[in-house]
XYZ file of C-alpha atoms in Angstrom:
456
model
C 36.856 58.586 -64.107
C 39.808 57.430 -67.029
C 39.244 54.785 -69.543
C 41.807 52.330 -67.876
C 39.563 52.116 -64.710
C 36.073 52.139 -66.781
C 37.520 49.085 -68.851
C 38.887 47.460 -65.395
C 35.518 47.842 -64.055
C 33.291 46.799 -67.077
C 35.517 43.630 -67.087
C 34.976 42.671 -63.399
C 31.057 42.806 -63.511
C 30.917 41.175 -66.984
C 33.420 38.379 -65.687
C 30.529 38.496 -62.423
C 33.285 39.868 -60.228
C 31.418 42.083 -58.938
C 31.788 41.570 -55.107
C 35.538 43.462 -56.085
C 33.706 46.741 -56.656
C 33.831 48.004 -53.036
C 37.110 47.312 -53.122
C 38.204 49.445 -56.052
C 36.438 52.256 -55.031
C 38.107 52.633 -52.560
C 41.221 52.137 -53.410
C 41.256 54.822 -56.836
C 39.003 57.335 -54.922
C 39.650 57.264 -51.040
C 41.636 60.289 -50.675
C 45.171 59.721 -48.520
C 44.748 62.035 -45.524
C 47.978 63.790 -44.904
C 49.192 66.058 -42.183
C 51.090 69.181 -43.843
C 51.949 72.008 -41.647
C 49.500 70.565 -39.037
C 46.351 70.577 -41.141
C 44.759 67.417 -42.474
C 44.382 67.660 -46.339
C 44.240 65.176 -49.137
C 47.214 64.755 -50.742
C 45.995 65.426 -53.964
C 44.519 68.989 -53.046
C 48.115 69.679 -51.105
C 49.968 68.741 -54.481
C 47.573 71.013 -56.720
C 47.812 74.160 -54.608
C 51.529 73.982 -53.453
C 51.403 77.779 -52.521
C 48.147 77.400 -50.542
C 49.506 74.649 -48.322
C 53.461 74.893 -48.710
C 54.211 71.645 -50.071
C 54.924 71.025 -53.639
C 55.964 67.861 -55.281
C 59.648 68.259 -55.858
C 59.475 69.382 -52.079
C 58.706 65.719 -51.247
C 61.356 62.961 -50.929
C 59.630 59.559 -49.364
C 62.148 56.930 -47.379
C 61.139 54.154 -45.168
C 59.880 54.364 -42.075
C 62.414 54.288 -39.068
C 60.838 51.046 -37.841
C 58.478 48.569 -39.040
C 55.846 49.876 -36.111
C 56.326 53.723 -37.571
C 53.187 55.021 -40.103
C 55.244 58.331 -40.543
C 57.198 59.177 -44.316
C 59.897 61.155 -43.947
C 60.114 64.700 -45.831
C 62.691 67.181 -46.728
C 63.460 69.626 -43.707
C 60.080 70.751 -41.825
C 57.541 68.651 -44.166
C 56.175 65.579 -43.272
C 53.821 62.853 -44.731
C 52.149 60.944 -42.115
C 48.747 58.274 -42.991
C 46.273 59.364 -40.415
C 44.644 56.658 -38.748
C 41.860 56.364 -36.610
C 42.943 55.756 -33.293
C 40.337 53.846 -30.987
C 39.257 55.423 -27.997
C 38.618 52.447 -25.175
C 36.377 53.048 -22.505
C 37.372 53.487 -18.997
C 37.481 50.228 -16.850
C 33.859 49.314 -14.980
C 34.412 49.998 -11.523
C 31.585 48.445 -8.764
C 31.776 48.458 -5.158
C 34.531 46.210 -3.045
C 31.528 44.719 -1.008
C 28.249 43.251 -1.560
C 26.916 46.324 0.647
C 28.362 48.742 -1.552
C 26.905 47.037 -5.169
C 23.539 46.537 -3.141
C 23.199 43.390 -2.663
C 23.262 40.627 0.549
C 23.410 37.292 1.487
C 20.031 35.449 2.265
C 19.113 32.700 5.189
C 19.546 30.233 2.492
C 23.123 31.140 1.372
C 21.792 32.909 -1.958
C 22.887 36.505 -3.234
C 19.787 38.936 -2.809
C 19.532 42.785 -3.800
C 17.433 44.849 -2.192
C 14.148 43.959 -3.662
C 14.424 40.853 -2.226
C 15.570 39.292 -5.342
C 17.879 36.559 -6.357
C 20.779 37.557 -8.453
C 20.873 36.132 -11.892
C 23.287 36.251 -14.971
C 21.573 37.630 -18.108
C 23.119 35.562 -20.612
C 21.016 37.259 -23.123
C 22.313 41.508 -21.730
C 22.978 43.291 -24.567
C 26.121 44.654 -23.089
C 27.487 41.245 -22.058
C 30.703 42.916 -21.208
C 28.803 44.658 -18.567
C 27.596 41.670 -17.334
C 30.463 39.591 -17.107
C 32.551 42.692 -15.189
C 29.241 43.116 -12.654
C 29.388 39.104 -11.735
C 32.848 38.940 -11.477
C 32.775 41.968 -9.043
C 30.038 40.375 -7.549
C 31.541 36.771 -6.922
C 34.978 38.724 -5.927
C 33.445 40.794 -2.825
C 30.786 37.253 -1.689
C 34.417 35.446 -1.766
C 35.989 38.278 0.530
C 32.743 37.773 2.495
C 33.445 34.287 3.052
C 36.945 34.635 3.681
C 36.224 36.588 6.419
C 33.756 34.241 7.774
C 36.322 31.241 7.779
C 38.901 33.776 9.609
C 36.362 34.858 12.223
C 34.185 31.559 12.801
C 36.845 28.695 11.792
C 40.077 30.972 13.130
C 41.645 30.428 9.598
C 44.571 32.728 9.207
C 46.135 33.752 6.310
C 50.157 33.368 5.371
C 51.921 35.255 2.867
C 54.032 33.145 0.417
C 56.522 33.045 -0.788
C 57.378 32.434 2.838
C 60.562 35.261 3.359
C 57.743 38.074 3.365
C 57.873 39.477 6.448
C 54.619 40.493 8.232
C 55.134 44.058 7.862
C 55.711 43.954 3.819
C 52.854 44.888 1.980
C 54.515 46.049 -1.123
C 56.549 42.930 -2.030
C 55.209 40.398 -4.822
C 53.250 38.134 -2.395
C 49.887 36.271 -2.067
C 48.303 34.780 0.538
C 46.769 31.215 1.623
C 45.230 29.897 5.119
C 45.688 27.741 7.793
C 44.077 26.968 10.847
C 45.575 27.842 13.992
C 46.775 23.816 14.622
C 47.449 23.259 10.920
C 51.475 22.544 11.692
C 50.937 20.361 14.683
C 47.406 18.241 14.480
C 47.178 14.681 13.462
C 45.206 14.786 10.439
C 45.422 17.290 7.604
C 43.276 18.260 4.951
C 44.524 20.312 1.943
C 41.901 21.833 -0.259
C 43.727 23.153 -3.785
C 40.841 24.996 -6.371
C 40.452 24.970 -9.966
C 41.273 27.587 -12.431
C 41.161 31.178 -11.939
C 39.244 30.818 -8.494
C 39.988 33.239 -5.835
C 41.314 32.290 -2.586
C 38.473 30.159 -0.709
C 36.532 29.888 -3.770
C 35.503 26.579 -5.368
C 33.516 27.723 -7.810
C 32.173 31.206 -8.789
C 29.068 30.216 -10.601
C 27.679 28.134 -7.227
C 28.909 31.344 -5.476
C 26.309 33.684 -7.560
C 23.868 31.454 -8.901
C 23.347 29.338 -6.132
C 24.987 28.851 -2.314
C 27.686 31.018 -1.633
C 28.751 28.401 1.530
C 28.702 25.873 -0.887
C 30.380 27.803 -3.840
C 32.925 28.979 -1.482
C 35.012 26.272 0.974
C 33.020 27.921 4.117
C 30.988 24.255 4.221
C 34.246 22.531 3.829
C 35.900 23.881 6.259
C 33.316 23.792 8.696
C 32.746 20.019 8.424
C 36.756 19.523 8.228
C 37.076 21.327 11.650
C 34.110 19.811 13.244
C 35.675 16.246 12.374
C 39.259 17.434 13.922
C 41.078 18.438 10.804
C 43.651 21.096 10.463
C 42.902 22.648 7.297
C 45.464 24.184 4.739
C 43.806 26.418 1.479
C 45.749 26.936 -1.235
C 45.539 29.821 -3.416
C 47.262 28.262 -6.702
C 45.787 31.481 -9.320
C 47.034 34.490 -7.892
C 49.909 34.884 -9.812
C 50.216 38.598 -10.159
C 51.253 41.431 -8.675
C 48.826 44.945 -9.514
C 48.408 48.245 -7.876
C 49.803 46.553 -4.568
C 47.438 43.273 -4.847
C 48.093 39.684 -5.837
C 45.595 39.356 -8.861
C 43.808 35.971 -10.197
C 43.117 37.549 -13.308
C 45.052 37.745 -16.646
C 46.074 41.315 -16.867
C 46.124 42.935 -20.078
C 48.254 46.073 -18.632
C 52.141 45.911 -18.925
C 52.761 47.518 -15.495
C 52.929 44.429 -13.001
C 54.766 41.490 -11.296
C 54.884 37.990 -11.052
C 55.004 36.860 -7.640
C 58.175 34.618 -7.435
C 57.732 30.786 -7.079
C 54.091 31.421 -8.008
C 54.052 31.891 -11.274
C 51.419 28.983 -12.323
C 49.509 26.417 -10.479
C 52.026 23.735 -10.256
C 54.353 26.171 -9.287
C 52.511 27.595 -6.292
C 51.469 24.063 -5.047
C 54.600 22.305 -5.589
C 56.000 25.239 -3.371
C 53.493 25.272 -0.517
C 53.951 21.191 -0.333
C 57.774 21.459 -0.565
C 58.440 24.093 2.046
C 55.231 24.154 4.228
C 53.320 20.965 4.734
C 56.330 18.610 4.408
C 57.311 20.324 7.150
C 54.271 19.830 9.410
C 53.584 17.147 11.587
C 50.877 15.278 10.658
C 51.137 11.820 8.780
C 47.234 11.537 7.872
C 46.850 14.064 5.500
C 43.929 13.917 2.919
C 43.890 16.221 -0.356
C 40.281 17.599 -2.258
C 41.391 19.168 -5.532
C 38.759 20.558 -8.138
C 39.547 20.490 -11.783
C 42.967 21.406 -12.609
C 43.963 21.646 -8.855
C 43.840 17.602 -9.301
C 46.952 18.525 -11.918
C 48.745 21.154 -9.693
C 48.463 18.351 -7.122
C 49.245 15.074 -8.694
C 52.501 16.817 -10.524
C 53.553 18.139 -6.868
C 53.327 14.458 -5.505
C 55.056 12.547 -8.187
C 57.973 15.012 -7.847
C 57.794 15.219 -4.140
C 56.722 11.321 -3.821
C 59.431 9.957 -1.373
C 58.140 12.959 1.302
C 54.525 12.262 0.780
C 54.038 8.410 -0.097
C 54.124 7.304 3.885
C 51.957 10.209 4.873
C 48.975 10.622 2.872
C 45.906 9.169 3.647
C 43.227 10.196 0.892
C 42.627 11.822 -2.578
C 39.520 13.121 -3.342
C 39.630 14.444 -6.905
C 36.438 16.209 -8.110
C 35.896 16.729 -12.054
C 40.105 16.305 -12.419
C 41.920 17.366 -15.727
C 44.909 15.213 -14.789
C 46.206 12.545 -16.202
C 48.312 10.127 -14.884
C 50.054 9.151 -18.623
C 52.894 11.485 -18.000
C 54.308 9.445 -14.816
C 54.549 6.154 -15.872
C 56.552 4.944 -12.823
C 54.882 1.712 -11.787
C 55.150 2.368 -7.747
C 53.735 5.635 -8.346
C 50.992 4.392 -10.611
C 50.119 2.154 -7.730
C 50.128 4.601 -4.654
C 47.651 6.713 -6.586
C 45.369 4.207 -7.504
C 45.542 3.062 -4.193
C 44.431 6.476 -2.648
C 42.870 8.365 -5.441
C 39.102 8.654 -6.126
C 37.439 10.684 -9.223
C 34.502 12.039 -8.652
C 33.097 12.892 -12.165
C 29.763 13.885 -13.307
C 27.248 11.348 -14.875
C 23.483 10.512 -15.751
C 21.561 10.474 -13.485
C 20.446 6.703 -13.573
C 24.249 6.173 -13.183
C 24.705 7.948 -9.815
C 26.702 5.909 -7.224
C 28.526 3.813 -10.077
C 32.243 3.169 -9.744
C 33.919 3.598 -13.040
C 37.950 3.114 -13.611
C 39.169 5.429 -15.821
C 42.538 4.608 -17.403
C 43.903 8.214 -17.704
C 43.101 9.622 -14.183
C 44.607 6.190 -12.823
C 42.229 5.482 -10.316
C 38.416 4.680 -9.651
C 35.710 7.115 -10.401
C 32.486 7.981 -8.703
C 29.496 8.890 -10.768
C 28.240 11.803 -9.388
C 24.547 11.110 -11.265
C 24.440 14.931 -12.904
C 26.016 17.193 -15.592
C 25.173 20.556 -14.207
C 28.948 22.274 -14.142
C 30.366 22.561 -10.998
C 27.537 20.951 -8.878
C 29.767 17.690 -8.607
C 31.215 19.690 -5.735
C 27.605 19.783 -4.026
C 26.811 16.618 -4.560
C 29.657 14.637 -4.088
C 30.623 16.117 -0.822
C 29.307 14.064 1.654
C 30.860 10.642 -0.176
C 33.973 12.487 -0.229
C 33.925 13.233 3.678
C 32.697 9.288 4.696
C 35.951 8.711 1.891
C 38.301 10.815 3.922
C 36.763 8.668 7.231
C 37.671 5.315 6.159
C 41.141 6.495 6.111
C 41.443 7.744 9.538
C 44.186 5.971 12.078
C 45.287 3.897 9.019
C 48.977 3.276 9.117
C 50.051 5.033 6.054
C 53.591 3.368 4.928
C 53.217 2.276 2.074
C 54.730 -0.834 1.307
C 52.432 -1.359 4.437
C 49.615 -2.042 2.265
C 51.061 -2.395 -1.162
C 50.252 -5.741 -2.182
C 47.230 -6.084 0.380
C 43.741 -6.621 -0.960
C 41.414 -4.574 0.771
C 37.959 -5.722 1.658
C 35.198 -4.097 -0.173
C 34.219 -0.866 2.072
C 30.828 0.883 0.784
C 32.572 4.232 1.554
C 35.298 3.374 0.137
C 35.552 3.470 -3.720
C 39.289 2.585 -4.035
C 38.306 -1.277 -2.412
C 35.863 -1.961 -5.417
C 37.096 -4.413 -7.559
C 35.963 -3.525 -11.752
C 35.599 -5.650 -14.128
C 37.096 -4.402 -17.517
C 35.102 -6.329 -21.075
C 37.221 -6.981 -23.891
C 34.829 -5.977 -26.760
C 34.272 -8.732 -29.913
C 35.124 -11.867 -27.705
C 32.814 -14.778 -29.639
C 33.950 -17.738 -26.846
C 31.233 -19.130 -24.926
C 33.170 -20.068 -21.581
C 34.618 -16.028 -21.961
C 31.055 -14.899 -22.387
C 30.098 -17.086 -19.316
C 33.015 -15.776 -17.167
C 31.674 -11.986 -18.069
C 28.406 -12.917 -16.835
C 29.485 -13.894 -13.614
C 31.952 -10.969 -13.026
C 30.086 -8.517 -10.276
C 30.909 -5.055 -10.851
C 30.808 -2.857 -8.110
C 28.608 0.021 -8.246
C 28.523 1.709 -4.605
C 25.932 4.414 -3.620
C 27.248 7.576 -2.792
C 23.697 8.141 -0.794
C 23.546 7.971 2.346
C 20.342 5.927 2.217
C 21.671 3.748 0.638
C 23.486 0.522 2.332
C 24.210 -2.025 -0.156
C 26.192 -2.667 -3.548
C 24.867 -3.499 -6.330
C 25.561 -6.660 -8.669
C 25.313 -6.271 -12.505
């Protein structure tokens, strides 16, 4: 160690800056590895033994690298000086079976995923290999959803339709995605359009519910079954399939570079707008209902706003489950009024608040409290209430101007008819307080065993 180095280190230690000591040791003593005639040697060794390593200080002419991303220093003639950078070897991608059977699982009579020993599948949050757990869980949900899609096709007649719509039936190589339609969707009187949330694949509401609770309720099988029994035609959108990878549509964000974007389907908003504009607008139904989950509500409200003139006299009801949408971006009074008279939100809440109605300004509509704070379970708990709401709109004349200024009587199954009181905090006037006490706040139960509203 040179005297200068020793003085620097002693000063650092005396000034209690010893935390820099490892950095100094690395800077002064870590040998710089170079590539000299295809042999990696420390640079000081190469320079000290020029005849052995065919390198001499006078032969080395350093220049800037040709690009910011290059790690090579140019030398004269055949000599080159290359910084040694350790390459991290990535493990090969995990590969699982494509079906539940191949993965060693099946579905029991209760709609739960079980293994060969009859044990329920459960995602292990404390697993040491978290990456494996997550990849395995995703693959399992994909396989289960594929099985549920096949059931919707076999049992309820749902048919795959390619989008963009100009893709030919025998074309399997062009970037494309599928949506699902019932055979009568184009001509039916009542139409139900289902819009899932972010990252969900075609025919699925929630991967969590599919893998850990019930495959039919976590997928859209239960909703399609009830809709078909009640006479609805059905359209299932696929707003998360943006990428074309290895000859198929993908809802997973790609980490590779060799992928293509599917035309007109570059985002959930684009997908919903495209299908409504180019397909649903041309259907015969004048009683169109929507059920949207989470970000699907955001995509839906944007599409309906953009196509307001085409849909304002054809929409019967809009049910939004845990929606992430906001009415703030659509300031037109006519659209806000129309949305508030047709849309209902179904949101998480404390158990004791179940069934109560609250007007949410950002949502622009009345919202029913579901009585659960468990992630995605509002789908299961509130679906019966949603279908009762849709039933109240059956055979309604949906011409906006005919019901725009009409005050509807309170209907236990139609939350849009609930009159919600707005209380202004900080009022000291006795008459205002007395008026607030006399104002009834609608509390409509969504449970099938309760038949009357309660007043607060």
